[in-house]
Amino acid sequence: VLVNRGWVPVGWEDSSGGLCLKSKGVTRVSETPGRFTPHNDKNTKQFHWVDVRAVASALGLPLDTPLVQLTHGGRADQGNAAPTSFPAPTALADLRTFRVTPTDHVSYAATWGGLAIATGGGALYALNARRRGIYRSR
């Protein structure tokens, strides 16, 4: 089983010893990278997005090895507080929410639709003004 314990800064090293007696987590599937997401590098083991098969392959594990993401039961992280200890697991509330909610989609559609209508209206006004002779190019 692969276990993602959370985010750590560059150069962080795990202290030796210690034992995790009880943890909470969820199983994860591979993500689909965005257009601008860097490629994962199995040779240097730098992964910019979750690709469970690639991580398992880089570590010499069977390709069907499951990945467990450790979580904490606290409030959503809100993206503005620096972790106080490392590794910093993800808040379970963050995994339960969509990154872009349906309300956000409606807001985006209304904004871009309004901008398209305003641009079209401005273009029609300018074309009609030129035709009526109100606006003349020099």
PDB file of C-alpha atoms in Angstrom, residues 4-137:
ATOM      1  CA  ASN A   4       0.602   9.816   0.960  1.00  0.00           C
ATOM      2  CA  ARG A   5       1.236  11.368   4.357  1.00  0.00           C
ATOM      3  CA  GLY A   6       0.945  14.941   3.121  1.00  0.00           C
ATOM      4  CA  TRP A   7       2.840  17.940   1.860  1.00  0.00           C
ATOM      5  CA  VAL A   8       6.428  18.684   2.900  1.00  0.00           C
ATOM      6  CA  PRO A   9       8.733  21.552   1.893  1.00  0.00           C
ATOM      7  CA  VAL A  10      11.798  20.987  -0.293  1.00  0.00           C
ATOM      8  CA  GLY A  11      14.722  19.733   1.792  1.00  0.00           C
ATOM      9  CA  TRP A  12      12.559  18.358   4.602  1.00  0.00           C
ATOM     10  CA  GLU A  13      13.759  15.063   6.049  1.00  0.00           C
ATOM     11  CA  ASP A  14      11.733  12.641   8.087  1.00  0.00           C
ATOM     12  CA  SER A  15      13.038  12.230  11.604  1.00  0.00           C
ATOM     13  CA  SER A  16      14.224   8.726  12.375  1.00  0.00           C
ATOM     14  CA  GLY A  17      12.084   6.552  14.565  1.00  0.00           C
ATOM     15  CA  GLY A  18       8.489   7.181  15.458  1.00  0.00           C
ATOM     16  CA  LEU A  19       5.495   5.006  14.921  1.00  0.00           C
ATOM     17  CA  CYS A  20       2.052   5.849  13.645  1.00  0.00           C
ATOM     18  CA  LEU A  21      -0.401   3.813  15.652  1.00  0.00           C
ATOM     19  CA  LYS A  22      -3.634   5.165  14.223  1.00  0.00           C
ATOM     20  CA  SER A  23      -4.320   7.176  11.091  1.00  0.00           C
ATOM     21  CA  LYS A  24      -7.276   8.149   8.957  1.00  0.00           C
ATOM     22  CA  GLY A  25      -7.257   8.354   5.220  1.00  0.00           C
ATOM     23  CA  VAL A  26      -9.055   7.759   1.954  1.00  0.00           C
ATOM     24  CA  THR A  27      -8.077   5.776  -1.105  1.00  0.00           C
ATOM     25  CA  ARG A  28      -7.074   7.869  -4.091  1.00  0.00           C
ATOM     26  CA  VAL A  29      -7.177   7.277  -7.807  1.00  0.00           C
ATOM     27  CA  SER A  30      -4.919   8.867 -10.383  1.00  0.00           C
ATOM     28  CA  GLU A  31      -5.589  12.466 -11.382  1.00  0.00           C
ATOM     29  CA  THR A  32      -5.848  13.854 -14.882  1.00  0.00           C
ATOM     30  CA  PRO A  33      -3.201  16.552 -15.348  1.00  0.00           C
ATOM     31  CA  GLY A  34      -4.172  19.961 -16.657  1.00  0.00           C
ATOM     32  CA  ARG A  35      -2.809  21.485 -19.843  1.00  0.00           C
ATOM     33  CA  PHE A  36      -0.075  23.389 -17.972  1.00  0.00           C
ATOM     34  CA  THR A  37       0.779  20.720 -15.391  1.00  0.00           C
ATOM     35  CA  PRO A  38       4.428  19.636 -15.656  1.00  0.00           C
ATOM     36  CA  HIS A  39       5.162  16.030 -16.579  1.00  0.00           C
ATOM     37  CA  ASN A  40       5.980  13.581 -13.802  1.00  0.00           C
ATOM     38  CA  ASP A  41       9.569  12.328 -13.747  1.00  0.00           C
ATOM     39  CA  LYS A  42       9.804   8.722 -12.582  1.00  0.00           C
ATOM     40  CA  ASN A  43      13.611   8.760 -12.702  1.00  0.00           C
ATOM     41  CA  THR A  44      13.975  11.577 -10.150  1.00  0.00           C
ATOM     42  CA  LYS A  45      10.703  10.592  -8.403  1.00  0.00           C
ATOM     43  CA  GLN A  46       9.258  14.082  -8.779  1.00  0.00           C
ATOM     44  CA  PHE A  47       5.508  13.872  -9.213  1.00  0.00           C
ATOM     45  CA  HIS A  48       3.487  17.018  -9.895  1.00  0.00           C
ATOM     46  CA  TRP A  49       0.164  15.227 -10.101  1.00  0.00           C
ATOM     47  CA  VAL A  50      -1.097  11.936  -8.684  1.00  0.00           C
ATOM     48  CA  ASP A  51      -0.407   9.043 -11.062  1.00  0.00           C
ATOM     49  CA  VAL A  52      -0.705   5.950  -8.877  1.00  0.00           C
ATOM     50  CA  ARG A  53       0.656   3.536 -11.509  1.00  0.00           C
ATOM     51  CA  ALA A  54       3.703   5.737 -12.210  1.00  0.00           C
ATOM     52  CA  VAL A  55       4.487   6.142  -8.499  1.00  0.00           C
ATOM     53  CA  ALA A  56       4.188   2.391  -7.933  1.00  0.00           C
ATOM     54  CA  SER A  57       6.391   1.711 -10.970  1.00  0.00           C
ATOM     55  CA  ALA A  58       9.037   4.216  -9.801  1.00  0.00           C
ATOM     56  CA  LEU A  59       9.166   2.479  -6.420  1.00  0.00           C
ATOM     57  CA  GLY A  60       9.321  -1.027  -7.904  1.00  0.00           C
ATOM     58  CA  LEU A  61       5.851  -1.981  -6.653  1.00  0.00           C
ATOM     59  CA  PRO A  62       3.087  -3.788  -8.548  1.00  0.00           C
ATOM     60  CA  LEU A  63       1.141  -1.413 -10.818  1.00  0.00           C
ATOM     61  CA  ASP A  64      -2.139  -2.187  -9.029  1.00  0.00           C
ATOM     62  CA  THR A  65      -0.816  -1.002  -5.641  1.00  0.00           C
ATOM     63  CA  PRO A  66      -3.500   1.163  -3.949  1.00  0.00           C
ATOM     64  CA  LEU A  67      -2.754   4.688  -2.715  1.00  0.00           C
ATOM     65  CA  VAL A  68      -4.098   5.969   0.596  1.00  0.00           C
ATOM     66  CA  GLN A  69      -4.175   9.738   1.236  1.00  0.00           C
ATOM     67  CA  LEU A  70      -3.881  10.486   4.958  1.00  0.00           C
ATOM     68  CA  THR A  71      -6.315  13.133   6.160  1.00  0.00           C
ATOM     69  CA  HIS A  72      -7.095  15.109   9.273  1.00  0.00           C
ATOM     70  CA  GLY A  73     -10.647  15.631  10.459  1.00  0.00           C
ATOM     71  CA  GLY A  74     -10.326  19.384  11.018  1.00  0.00           C
ATOM     72  CA  ARG A  75     -11.881  22.231   9.074  1.00  0.00           C
ATOM     73  CA  ALA A  76     -11.090  22.901   5.444  1.00  0.00           C
ATOM     74  CA  ASP A  77      -7.639  24.406   4.960  1.00  0.00           C
ATOM     75  CA  GLN A  78      -8.847  27.506   3.062  1.00  0.00           C
ATOM     76  CA  GLY A  79      -5.416  27.747   1.421  1.00  0.00           C
ATOM     77  CA  ASN A  80      -4.182  30.593   3.621  1.00  0.00           C
ATOM     78  CA  ALA A  81      -2.619  28.967   6.672  1.00  0.00           C
ATOM     79  CA  ALA A  82       0.891  27.543   6.648  1.00  0.00           C
ATOM     80  CA  PRO A  83       1.182  24.080   8.186  1.00  0.00           C
ATOM     81  CA  THR A  84       2.690  23.965  11.647  1.00  0.00           C
ATOM     82  CA  SER A  85       4.157  20.478  11.304  1.00  0.00           C
ATOM     83  CA  PHE A  86       5.223  18.167   8.515  1.00  0.00           C
ATOM     84  CA  PRO A  87       4.109  16.127   6.743  1.00  0.00           C
ATOM     85  CA  ALA A  88       0.902  18.149   6.514  1.00  0.00           C
ATOM     86  CA  PRO A  89      -2.050  15.887   5.637  1.00  0.00           C
ATOM     87  CA  THR A  90      -5.032  17.150   3.679  1.00  0.00           C
ATOM     88  CA  ALA A  91      -8.235  18.118   5.467  1.00  0.00           C
ATOM     89  CA  LEU A  92     -10.969  15.569   4.796  1.00  0.00           C
ATOM     90  CA  ALA A  93     -13.341  18.492   4.127  1.00  0.00           C
ATOM     91  CA  ASP A  94     -11.087  19.602   1.243  1.00  0.00           C
ATOM     92  CA  LEU A  95     -11.331  16.184  -0.396  1.00  0.00           C
ATOM     93  CA  ARG A  96     -15.111  16.206  -0.130  1.00  0.00           C
ATOM     94  CA  THR A  97     -15.620  19.499  -1.939  1.00  0.00           C
ATOM     95  CA  PHE A  98     -15.432  20.170  -5.657  1.00  0.00           C
ATOM     96  CA  ARG A  99     -12.716  22.558  -6.742  1.00  0.00           C
ATOM     97  CA  VAL A 100     -15.200  24.368  -8.942  1.00  0.00           C
ATOM     98  CA  THR A 101     -18.770  24.179  -7.728  1.00  0.00           C
ATOM     99  CA  PRO A 102     -21.865  24.376  -9.931  1.00  0.00           C
ATOM    100  CA  THR A 103     -22.499  27.867  -8.513  1.00  0.00           C
ATOM    101  CA  ASP A 104     -19.052  28.912  -9.750  1.00  0.00           C
ATOM    102  CA  HIS A 105     -19.927  27.614 -13.210  1.00  0.00           C
ATOM    103  CA  VAL A 106     -23.121  29.706 -13.255  1.00  0.00           C
ATOM    104  CA  SER A 107     -21.155  32.781 -12.152  1.00  0.00           C
ATOM    105  CA  TYR A 108     -18.543  32.223 -14.864  1.00  0.00           C
ATOM    106  CA  ALA A 109     -21.228  31.715 -17.512  1.00  0.00           C
ATOM    107  CA  ALA A 110     -23.067  34.871 -16.434  1.00  0.00           C
ATOM    108  CA  THR A 111     -19.855  36.911 -16.396  1.00  0.00           C
ATOM    109  CA  TRP A 112     -18.620  35.767 -19.804  1.00  0.00           C
ATOM    110  CA  GLY A 113     -22.104  35.896 -21.287  1.00  0.00           C
ATOM    111  CA  GLY A 114     -22.534  39.464 -20.046  1.00  0.00           C
ATOM    112  CA  LEU A 115     -19.129  40.445 -21.425  1.00  0.00           C
ATOM    113  CA  ALA A 116     -19.984  38.892 -24.803  1.00  0.00           C
ATOM    114  CA  ILE A 117     -23.307  40.751 -24.950  1.00  0.00           C
ATOM    115  CA  ALA A 118     -21.660  44.044 -23.937  1.00  0.00           C
ATOM    116  CA  THR A 119     -18.904  43.608 -26.522  1.00  0.00           C
ATOM    117  CA  GLY A 120     -21.423  42.745 -29.229  1.00  0.00           C
ATOM    118  CA  GLY A 121     -23.592  45.726 -28.266  1.00  0.00           C
ATOM    119  CA  GLY A 122     -20.596  48.056 -28.335  1.00  0.00           C
ATOM    120  CA  ALA A 123     -19.574  46.758 -31.756  1.00  0.00           C
ATOM    121  CA  LEU A 124     -23.113  47.249 -33.137  1.00  0.00           C
ATOM    122  CA  TYR A 125     -23.257  50.760 -31.687  1.00  0.00           C
ATOM    123  CA  ALA A 126     -19.904  51.656 -33.272  1.00  0.00           C
ATOM    124  CA  LEU A 127     -20.930  50.237 -36.671  1.00  0.00           C
ATOM    125  CA  ASN A 128     -24.285  52.030 -36.606  1.00  0.00           C
ATOM    126  CA  ALA A 129     -22.669  55.295 -35.505  1.00  0.00           C
ATOM    127  CA  ARG A 130     -20.225  55.144 -38.407  1.00  0.00           C
ATOM    128  CA  ARG A 131     -23.070  54.382 -40.848  1.00  0.00           C
ATOM    129  CA  ARG A 132     -25.132  57.333 -39.561  1.00  0.00           C
ATOM    130  CA  GLY A 133     -22.131  59.636 -39.751  1.00  0.00           C
ATOM    131  CA  ILE A 134     -21.916  60.287 -36.002  1.00  0.00           C
ATOM    132  CA  TYR A 135     -18.444  58.878 -35.864  1.00  0.00           C
ATOM    133  CA  ARG A 136     -16.024  59.474 -38.700  1.00  0.00           C
ATOM    134  CA  SER A 137     -12.581  58.030 -38.990  1.00  0.00           C
TER     135      SER A 137
END
